[in-house]
Amino acid sequence: MARVGSSLDLKEKKLSSEEIFRGKVFRVFRDTAQLPNGKTAVRDVVRHNGGVIIVPVDGDGNVHMVRQFRYPCDRVLLEVPAGKLEAGEDPFSAAVRELEEEVGATAGHWEDLGKVLPTPGFCDEVHHLYLAEQLTMGKTHPDEDEFLEQTVIPLGEACAMALDGRIGDSKTIIALLRAKARREEVHHG
């Protein structure tokens, strides 16, 4: 069994790539890759500019979240504010924008909670996670095609909902748990 940091060469080499779909949010490519054993395989790859995920926590320890209908899964989901990156856009600038658009807040303190790869089996999308604190509330400015209902939940309760399945959105689950861990590290570490 290989260990973390193994020297085993697992890298696949792209031999060819053909764009087979170009949409508003992502592009799809069909690549041919050479495997480590020299054989080839077809890889369908979704190319996406990535996104930002924000956990806005107010002075009382509450998370400002949104409910929104997600068409692909045909249901309303409870999520932390998030948004797509434009090509070449700075993730932090996008996070500041999305926080104001979706919950009408600005933050006096920001923490970078790292990055995650939500679906690396077929997509190159990267999520940039942020904790936003010292909130000043104002007016929301959702996108023209964005319909959101705001809600405020204690961070501990939101994390419990993430762990027991009441929150099913993976980016929200990861961001909430990282934000809680970071806040505990700062306040108790």
JSON list of C-alpha atoms in Angstrom, two decimals:
[
{"chain": "A", "resi": 1, "resn": "MET", "atom": "CA", "xyz": [0.00, 0.00, 0.00]},
{"chain": "A", "resi": 2, "resn": "ALA", "atom": "CA", "xyz": [1.31, 3.44, -0.95]},
{"chain": "A", "resi": 3, "resn": "ARG", "atom": "CA", "xyz": [1.70, 6.01, 1.82]},
{"chain": "A", "resi": 4, "resn": "VAL", "atom": "CA", "xyz": [1.04, 9.71, 1.75]},
{"chain": "A", "resi": 5, "resn": "GLY", "atom": "CA", "xyz": [3.97, 11.28, -0.04]},
{"chain": "A", "resi": 6, "resn": "SER", "atom": "CA", "xyz": [4.62, 8.09, -2.05]},
{"chain": "A", "resi": 7, "resn": "SER", "atom": "CA", "xyz": [6.98, 8.31, -5.02]},
{"chain": "A", "resi": 8, "resn": "LEU", "atom": "CA", "xyz": [4.66, 6.16, -7.17]},
{"chain": "A", "resi": 9, "resn": "ASP", "atom": "CA", "xyz": [3.99, 8.00, -10.47]},
{"chain": "A", "resi": 10, "resn": "LEU", "atom": "CA", "xyz": [0.21, 8.33, -10.80]},
{"chain": "A", "resi": 11, "resn": "LYS", "atom": "CA", "xyz": [0.11, 11.24, -13.24]},
{"chain": "A", "resi": 12, "resn": "GLU", "atom": "CA", "xyz": [-1.83, 10.94, -16.48]},
{"chain": "A", "resi": 13, "resn": "LYS", "atom": "CA", "xyz": [-0.62, 12.84, -19.57]},
{"chain": "A", "resi": 14, "resn": "LYS", "atom": "CA", "xyz": [-3.09, 14.69, -21.82]},
{"chain": "A", "resi": 15, "resn": "LEU", "atom": "CA", "xyz": [-2.62, 13.55, -25.42]},
{"chain": "A", "resi": 16, "resn": "SER", "atom": "CA", "xyz": [-5.54, 15.39, -27.03]},
{"chain": "A", "resi": 17, "resn": "SER", "atom": "CA", "xyz": [-8.50, 17.57, -26.06]},
{"chain": "A", "resi": 18, "resn": "GLU", "atom": "CA", "xyz": [-11.71, 18.50, -27.87]},
{"chain": "A", "resi": 19, "resn": "GLU", "atom": "CA", "xyz": [-14.29, 20.99, -26.62]},
{"chain": "A", "resi": 20, "resn": "ILE", "atom": "CA", "xyz": [-17.69, 19.30, -26.93]},
{"chain": "A", "resi": 21, "resn": "PHE", "atom": "CA", "xyz": [-19.89, 21.84, -25.12]},
{"chain": "A", "resi": 22, "resn": "ARG", "atom": "CA", "xyz": [-19.66, 25.54, -24.21]},
{"chain": "A", "resi": 23, "resn": "GLY", "atom": "CA", "xyz": [-22.30, 26.87, -21.82]},
{"chain": "A", "resi": 24, "resn": "LYS", "atom": "CA", "xyz": [-22.86, 29.99, -19.76]},
{"chain": "A", "resi": 25, "resn": "VAL", "atom": "CA", "xyz": [-21.25, 28.54, -16.61]},
{"chain": "A", "resi": 26, "resn": "PHE", "atom": "CA", "xyz": [-18.86, 25.83, -17.80]},
{"chain": "A", "resi": 27, "resn": "ARG", "atom": "CA", "xyz": [-17.27, 24.08, -20.78]},
{"chain": "A", "resi": 28, "resn": "VAL", "atom": "CA", "xyz": [-16.95, 20.34, -21.37]},
{"chain": "A", "resi": 29, "resn": "PHE", "atom": "CA", "xyz": [-13.93, 18.70, -23.03]},
{"chain": "A", "resi": 30, "resn": "ARG", "atom": "CA", "xyz": [-13.31, 15.14, -24.15]},
{"chain": "A", "resi": 31, "resn": "ASP", "atom": "CA", "xyz": [-9.65, 14.37, -23.56]},
{"chain": "A", "resi": 32, "resn": "THR", "atom": "CA", "xyz": [-7.54, 11.37, -24.36]},
{"chain": "A", "resi": 33, "resn": "ALA", "atom": "CA", "xyz": [-5.01, 10.69, -21.61]},
{"chain": "A", "resi": 34, "resn": "GLN", "atom": "CA", "xyz": [-2.05, 8.37, -21.38]},
{"chain": "A", "resi": 35, "resn": "LEU", "atom": "CA", "xyz": [-2.19, 6.34, -18.15]},
{"chain": "A", "resi": 36, "resn": "PRO", "atom": "CA", "xyz": [0.86, 5.53, -16.00]},
{"chain": "A", "resi": 37, "resn": "ASN", "atom": "CA", "xyz": [0.94, 2.02, -17.54]},
{"chain": "A", "resi": 38, "resn": "GLY", "atom": "CA", "xyz": [1.15, 3.47, -21.09]},
{"chain": "A", "resi": 39, "resn": "LYS", "atom": "CA", "xyz": [-2.45, 2.68, -22.09]},
{"chain": "A", "resi": 40, "resn": "THR", "atom": "CA", "xyz": [-4.92, 5.43, -22.99]},
{"chain": "A", "resi": 41, "resn": "ALA", "atom": "CA", "xyz": [-8.30, 6.42, -21.56]},
{"chain": "A", "resi": 42, "resn": "VAL", "atom": "CA", "xyz": [-11.01, 8.93, -22.46]},
{"chain": "A", "resi": 43, "resn": "ARG", "atom": "CA", "xyz": [-11.66, 11.61, -19.84]},
{"chain": "A", "resi": 44, "resn": "ASP", "atom": "CA", "xyz": [-14.71, 13.90, -20.00]},
{"chain": "A", "resi": 45, "resn": "VAL", "atom": "CA", "xyz": [-13.72, 17.06, -18.14]},
{"chain": "A", "resi": 46, "resn": "VAL", "atom": "CA", "xyz": [-15.84, 20.01, -17.03]},
{"chain": "A", "resi": 47, "resn": "ARG", "atom": "CA", "xyz": [-13.85, 23.28, -16.99]},
{"chain": "A", "resi": 48, "resn": "HIS", "atom": "CA", "xyz": [-15.23, 25.84, -14.53]},
{"chain": "A", "resi": 49, "resn": "ASN", "atom": "CA", "xyz": [-13.84, 29.21, -13.35]},
{"chain": "A", "resi": 50, "resn": "GLY", "atom": "CA", "xyz": [-14.42, 28.25, -9.72]},
{"chain": "A", "resi": 51, "resn": "GLY", "atom": "CA", "xyz": [-16.28, 29.96, -6.95]},
{"chain": "A", "resi": 52, "resn": "VAL", "atom": "CA", "xyz": [-16.18, 31.63, -3.58]},
{"chain": "A", "resi": 53, "resn": "ILE", "atom": "CA", "xyz": [-17.93, 30.42, -0.44]},
{"chain": "A", "resi": 54, "resn": "ILE", "atom": "CA", "xyz": [-18.43, 32.76, 2.53]},
{"chain": "A", "resi": 55, "resn": "VAL", "atom": "CA", "xyz": [-19.40, 31.95, 6.12]},
{"chain": "A", "resi": 56, "resn": "PRO", "atom": "CA", "xyz": [-20.64, 35.28, 7.53]},
{"chain": "A", "resi": 57, "resn": "VAL", "atom": "CA", "xyz": [-20.73, 35.12, 11.34]},
{"chain": "A", "resi": 58, "resn": "ASP", "atom": "CA", "xyz": [-22.16, 38.04, 13.31]},
{"chain": "A", "resi": 59, "resn": "GLY", "atom": "CA", "xyz": [-21.16, 39.22, 16.80]},
{"chain": "A", "resi": 60, "resn": "ASP", "atom": "CA", "xyz": [-23.69, 36.86, 18.41]},
{"chain": "A", "resi": 61, "resn": "GLY", "atom": "CA", "xyz": [-22.17, 33.80, 16.71]},
{"chain": "A", "resi": 62, "resn": "ASN", "atom": "CA", "xyz": [-24.95, 33.46, 14.13]},
{"chain": "A", "resi": 63, "resn": "VAL", "atom": "CA", "xyz": [-24.36, 32.49, 10.50]},
{"chain": "A", "resi": 64, "resn": "HIS", "atom": "CA", "xyz": [-26.20, 34.49, 7.85]},
{"chain": "A", "resi": 65, "resn": "MET", "atom": "CA", "xyz": [-27.40, 31.96, 5.30]},
{"chain": "A", "resi": 66, "resn": "VAL", "atom": "CA", "xyz": [-29.71, 31.81, 2.29]},
{"chain": "A", "resi": 67, "resn": "ARG", "atom": "CA", "xyz": [-32.33, 29.46, 1.02]},
{"chain": "A", "resi": 68, "resn": "GLN", "atom": "CA", "xyz": [-32.54, 29.12, -2.74]},
{"chain": "A", "resi": 69, "resn": "PHE", "atom": "CA", "xyz": [-34.03, 26.80, -5.32]},
{"chain": "A", "resi": 70, "resn": "ARG", "atom": "CA", "xyz": [-31.41, 24.71, -7.10]},
{"chain": "A", "resi": 71, "resn": "TYR", "atom": "CA", "xyz": [-32.78, 23.67, -10.46]},
{"chain": "A", "resi": 72, "resn": "PRO", "atom": "CA", "xyz": [-30.55, 20.60, -11.09]},
{"chain": "A", "resi": 73, "resn": "CYS", "atom": "CA", "xyz": [-31.72, 18.93, -7.84]},
{"chain": "A", "resi": 74, "resn": "ASP", "atom": "CA", "xyz": [-35.26, 20.38, -8.02]},
{"chain": "A", "resi": 75, "resn": "ARG", "atom": "CA", "xyz": [-35.36, 21.62, -4.44]},
{"chain": "A", "resi": 76, "resn": "VAL", "atom": "CA", "xyz": [-34.69, 24.50, -2.11]},
{"chain": "A", "resi": 77, "resn": "LEU", "atom": "CA", "xyz": [-31.35, 24.24, -0.31]},
{"chain": "A", "resi": 78, "resn": "LEU", "atom": "CA", "xyz": [-30.00, 26.01, 2.77]},
{"chain": "A", "resi": 79, "resn": "GLU", "atom": "CA", "xyz": [-26.56, 27.41, 1.92]},
{"chain": "A", "resi": 80, "resn": "VAL", "atom": "CA", "xyz": [-23.97, 29.93, 2.98]},
{"chain": "A", "resi": 81, "resn": "PRO", "atom": "CA", "xyz": [-23.49, 32.80, 0.48]},
{"chain": "A", "resi": 82, "resn": "ALA", "atom": "CA", "xyz": [-21.50, 31.79, -2.57]},
{"chain": "A", "resi": 83, "resn": "GLY", "atom": "CA", "xyz": [-20.87, 32.81, -6.14]},
{"chain": "A", "resi": 84, "resn": "LYS", "atom": "CA", "xyz": [-19.10, 31.99, -9.37]},
{"chain": "A", "resi": 85, "resn": "LEU", "atom": "CA", "xyz": [-15.80, 33.55, -10.34]},
{"chain": "A", "resi": 86, "resn": "GLU", "atom": "CA", "xyz": [-15.44, 35.31, -13.67]},
{"chain": "A", "resi": 87, "resn": "ALA", "atom": "CA", "xyz": [-12.39, 34.28, -15.71]},
{"chain": "A", "resi": 88, "resn": "GLY", "atom": "CA", "xyz": [-9.30, 35.75, -14.02]},
{"chain": "A", "resi": 89, "resn": "GLU", "atom": "CA", "xyz": [-11.28, 37.33, -11.15]},
{"chain": "A", "resi": 90, "resn": "ASP", "atom": "CA", "xyz": [-9.61, 37.68, -7.76]},
{"chain": "A", "resi": 91, "resn": "PRO", "atom": "CA", "xyz": [-11.38, 35.29, -5.34]},
{"chain": "A", "resi": 92, "resn": "PHE", "atom": "CA", "xyz": [-11.27, 37.66, -2.35]},
{"chain": "A", "resi": 93, "resn": "SER", "atom": "CA", "xyz": [-12.83, 40.51, -4.36]},
{"chain": "A", "resi": 94, "resn": "ALA", "atom": "CA", "xyz": [-15.55, 38.13, -5.50]},
{"chain": "A", "resi": 95, "resn": "ALA", "atom": "CA", "xyz": [-16.19, 37.06, -1.89]},
{"chain": "A", "resi": 96, "resn": "VAL", "atom": "CA", "xyz": [-16.62, 40.69, -0.80]},
{"chain": "A", "resi": 97, "resn": "ARG", "atom": "CA", "xyz": [-19.06, 41.23, -3.67]},
{"chain": "A", "resi": 98, "resn": "GLU", "atom": "CA", "xyz": [-21.07, 38.06, -3.03]},
{"chain": "A", "resi": 99, "resn": "LEU", "atom": "CA", "xyz": [-21.40, 38.78, 0.71]},
{"chain": "A", "resi": 100, "resn": "GLU", "atom": "CA", "xyz": [-22.94, 42.16, -0.05]},
{"chain": "A", "resi": 101, "resn": "GLU", "atom": "CA", "xyz": [-25.12, 40.87, -2.90]},
{"chain": "A", "resi": 102, "resn": "GLU", "atom": "CA", "xyz": [-26.58, 37.87, -1.09]},
{"chain": "A", "resi": 103, "resn": "VAL", "atom": "CA", "xyz": [-26.91, 38.95, 2.56]},
{"chain": "A", "resi": 104, "resn": "GLY", "atom": "CA", "xyz": [-26.34, 42.70, 2.36]},
{"chain": "A", "resi": 105, "resn": "ALA", "atom": "CA", "xyz": [-23.28, 42.66, 4.59]},
{"chain": "A", "resi": 106, "resn": "THR", "atom": "CA", "xyz": [-19.76, 43.96, 4.69]},
{"chain": "A", "resi": 107, "resn": "ALA", "atom": "CA", "xyz": [-17.16, 42.40, 6.96]},
{"chain": "A", "resi": 108, "resn": "GLY", "atom": "CA", "xyz": [-14.52, 44.10, 9.09]},
{"chain": "A", "resi": 109, "resn": "HIS", "atom": "CA", "xyz": [-12.52, 40.86, 9.44]},
{"chain": "A", "resi": 110, "resn": "TRP", "atom": "CA", "xyz": [-11.85, 38.16, 6.84]},
{"chain": "A", "resi": 111, "resn": "GLU", "atom": "CA", "xyz": [-10.06, 34.81, 7.16]},
{"chain": "A", "resi": 112, "resn": "ASP", "atom": "CA", "xyz": [-9.02, 32.58, 4.29]},
{"chain": "A", "resi": 113, "resn": "LEU", "atom": "CA", "xyz": [-10.24, 29.05, 5.06]},
{"chain": "A", "resi": 114, "resn": "GLY", "atom": "CA", "xyz": [-8.43, 27.46, 2.13]},
{"chain": "A", "resi": 115, "resn": "LYS", "atom": "CA", "xyz": [-9.64, 25.78, -1.01]},
{"chain": "A", "resi": 116, "resn": "VAL", "atom": "CA", "xyz": [-11.54, 22.61, -1.85]},
{"chain": "A", "resi": 117, "resn": "LEU", "atom": "CA", "xyz": [-12.10, 20.60, -5.02]},
{"chain": "A", "resi": 118, "resn": "PRO", "atom": "CA", "xyz": [-15.84, 19.77, -4.93]},
{"chain": "A", "resi": 119, "resn": "THR", "atom": "CA", "xyz": [-15.94, 17.19, -7.76]},
{"chain": "A", "resi": 120, "resn": "PRO", "atom": "CA", "xyz": [-12.39, 16.31, -8.89]},
{"chain": "A", "resi": 121, "resn": "GLY", "atom": "CA", "xyz": [-13.49, 13.13, -10.66]},
{"chain": "A", "resi": 122, "resn": "PHE", "atom": "CA", "xyz": [-14.78, 15.13, -13.62]},
{"chain": "A", "resi": 123, "resn": "CYS", "atom": "CA", "xyz": [-14.46, 18.87, -12.92]},
{"chain": "A", "resi": 124, "resn": "ASP", "atom": "CA", "xyz": [-11.54, 21.28, -12.33]},
{"chain": "A", "resi": 125, "resn": "GLU", "atom": "CA", "xyz": [-13.65, 23.72, -10.24]},
{"chain": "A", "resi": 126, "resn": "VAL", "atom": "CA", "xyz": [-11.96, 25.15, -7.12]},
{"chain": "A", "resi": 127, "resn": "HIS", "atom": "CA", "xyz": [-13.92, 26.66, -4.23]},
{"chain": "A", "resi": 128, "resn": "HIS", "atom": "CA", "xyz": [-12.20, 29.41, -2.21]},
{"chain": "A", "resi": 129, "resn": "LEU", "atom": "CA", "xyz": [-13.57, 29.45, 1.35]},
{"chain": "A", "resi": 130, "resn": "TYR", "atom": "CA", "xyz": [-13.73, 32.50, 3.62]},
{"chain": "A", "resi": 131, "resn": "LEU", "atom": "CA", "xyz": [-14.87, 33.35, 7.13]},
{"chain": "A", "resi": 132, "resn": "ALA", "atom": "CA", "xyz": [-16.35, 36.86, 7.34]},
{"chain": "A", "resi": 133, "resn": "GLU", "atom": "CA", "xyz": [-16.78, 38.46, 10.78]},
{"chain": "A", "resi": 134, "resn": "GLN", "atom": "CA", "xyz": [-17.49, 41.89, 12.28]},
{"chain": "A", "resi": 135, "resn": "LEU", "atom": "CA", "xyz": [-20.47, 42.25, 9.98]},
{"chain": "A", "resi": 136, "resn": "THR", "atom": "CA", "xyz": [-22.20, 45.50, 9.11]},
{"chain": "A", "resi": 137, "resn": "MET", "atom": "CA", "xyz": [-25.61, 44.83, 7.64]},
{"chain": "A", "resi": 138, "resn": "GLY", "atom": "CA", "xyz": [-27.06, 46.77, 4.73]},
{"chain": "A", "resi": 139, "resn": "LYS", "atom": "CA", "xyz": [-29.19, 46.04, 1.67]},
{"chain": "A", "resi": 140, "resn": "THR", "atom": "CA", "xyz": [-28.90, 42.96, -0.51]},
{"chain": "A", "resi": 141, "resn": "HIS", "atom": "CA", "xyz": [-28.22, 43.22, -4.24]},
{"chain": "A", "resi": 142, "resn": "PRO", "atom": "CA", "xyz": [-28.96, 39.76, -5.68]},
{"chain": "A", "resi": 143, "resn": "ASP", "atom": "CA", "xyz": [-28.38, 39.07, -9.35]},
{"chain": "A", "resi": 144, "resn": "GLU", "atom": "CA", "xyz": [-31.39, 39.58, -11.61]},
{"chain": "A", "resi": 145, "resn": "ASP", "atom": "CA", "xyz": [-31.98, 35.80, -11.87]},
{"chain": "A", "resi": 146, "resn": "GLU", "atom": "CA", "xyz": [-31.26, 35.07, -8.19]},
{"chain": "A", "resi": 147, "resn": "PHE", "atom": "CA", "xyz": [-34.12, 34.60, -5.70]},
{"chain": "A", "resi": 148, "resn": "LEU", "atom": "CA", "xyz": [-32.97, 34.17, -2.11]},
{"chain": "A", "resi": 149, "resn": "GLU", "atom": "CA", "xyz": [-34.54, 34.00, 1.32]},
{"chain": "A", "resi": 150, "resn": "GLN", "atom": "CA", "xyz": [-32.21, 35.02, 4.14]},
{"chain": "A", "resi": 151, "resn": "THR", "atom": "CA", "xyz": [-32.05, 33.20, 7.44]},
{"chain": "A", "resi": 152, "resn": "VAL", "atom": "CA", "xyz": [-29.85, 33.46, 10.53]},
{"chain": "A", "resi": 153, "resn": "ILE", "atom": "CA", "xyz": [-28.79, 30.33, 12.45]},
{"chain": "A", "resi": 154, "resn": "PRO", "atom": "CA", "xyz": [-26.37, 29.91, 15.37]},
{"chain": "A", "resi": 155, "resn": "LEU", "atom": "CA", "xyz": [-23.07, 28.55, 14.03]},
{"chain": "A", "resi": 156, "resn": "GLY", "atom": "CA", "xyz": [-23.19, 25.50, 16.32]},
{"chain": "A", "resi": 157, "resn": "GLU", "atom": "CA", "xyz": [-26.71, 24.62, 15.16]},
{"chain": "A", "resi": 158, "resn": "ALA", "atom": "CA", "xyz": [-25.76, 25.09, 11.51]},
{"chain": "A", "resi": 159, "resn": "CYS", "atom": "CA", "xyz": [-22.80, 22.72, 12.00]},
{"chain": "A", "resi": 160, "resn": "ALA", "atom": "CA", "xyz": [-25.08, 20.16, 13.68]},
{"chain": "A", "resi": 161, "resn": "MET", "atom": "CA", "xyz": [-27.40, 20.44, 10.66]},
{"chain": "A", "resi": 162, "resn": "ALA", "atom": "CA", "xyz": [-24.40, 19.90, 8.37]},
{"chain": "A", "resi": 163, "resn": "LEU", "atom": "CA", "xyz": [-23.38, 16.78, 10.27]},
{"chain": "A", "resi": 164, "resn": "ASP", "atom": "CA", "xyz": [-26.83, 15.18, 10.58]},
{"chain": "A", "resi": 165, "resn": "GLY", "atom": "CA", "xyz": [-27.90, 15.71, 6.96]},
{"chain": "A", "resi": 166, "resn": "ARG", "atom": "CA", "xyz": [-30.35, 18.59, 7.30]},
{"chain": "A", "resi": 167, "resn": "ILE", "atom": "CA", "xyz": [-27.91, 20.62, 5.20]},
{"chain": "A", "resi": 168, "resn": "GLY", "atom": "CA", "xyz": [-26.97, 18.66, 2.08]},
{"chain": "A", "resi": 169, "resn": "ASP", "atom": "CA", "xyz": [-24.96, 21.19, 0.08]},
{"chain": "A", "resi": 170, "resn": "SER", "atom": "CA", "xyz": [-21.32, 20.04, 0.20]},
{"chain": "A", "resi": 171, "resn": "LYS", "atom": "CA", "xyz": [-19.74, 23.48, -0.11]},
{"chain": "A", "resi": 172, "resn": "THR", "atom": "CA", "xyz": [-21.85, 24.72, 2.81]},
{"chain": "A", "resi": 173, "resn": "ILE", "atom": "CA", "xyz": [-21.04, 21.67, 4.95]},
{"chain": "A", "resi": 174, "resn": "ILE", "atom": "CA", "xyz": [-17.29, 22.03, 4.41]},
{"chain": "A", "resi": 175, "resn": "ALA", "atom": "CA", "xyz": [-17.28, 25.82, 4.86]},
{"chain": "A", "resi": 176, "resn": "LEU", "atom": "CA", "xyz": [-19.34, 25.68, 8.08]},
{"chain": "A", "resi": 177, "resn": "LEU", "atom": "CA", "xyz": [-17.12, 23.02, 9.65]},
{"chain": "A", "resi": 178, "resn": "ARG", "atom": "CA", "xyz": [-13.91, 24.82, 8.68]},
{"chain": "A", "resi": 179, "resn": "ALA", "atom": "CA", "xyz": [-15.27, 28.14, 10.00]},
{"chain": "A", "resi": 180, "resn": "LYS", "atom": "CA", "xyz": [-16.28, 26.57, 13.32]},
{"chain": "A", "resi": 181, "resn": "ALA", "atom": "CA", "xyz": [-12.88, 24.87, 13.67]},
{"chain": "A", "resi": 182, "resn": "ARG", "atom": "CA", "xyz": [-11.07, 28.13, 12.87]},
{"chain": "A", "resi": 183, "resn": "ARG", "atom": "CA", "xyz": [-13.13, 30.13, 15.37]},
{"chain": "A", "resi": 184, "resn": "GLU", "atom": "CA", "xyz": [-12.50, 27.50, 18.07]},
{"chain": "A", "resi": 185, "resn": "GLU", "atom": "CA", "xyz": [-8.77, 27.55, 17.27]},
{"chain": "A", "resi": 186, "resn": "VAL", "atom": "CA", "xyz": [-8.63, 31.34, 17.61]},
{"chain": "A", "resi": 187, "resn": "HIS", "atom": "CA", "xyz": [-10.78, 31.60, 20.74]},
{"chain": "A", "resi": 188, "resn": "HIS", "atom": "CA", "xyz": [-9.49, 28.51, 22.56]},
{"chain": "A", "resi": 189, "resn": "GLY", "atom": "CA", "xyz": [-6.09, 27.79, 21.04]}
]
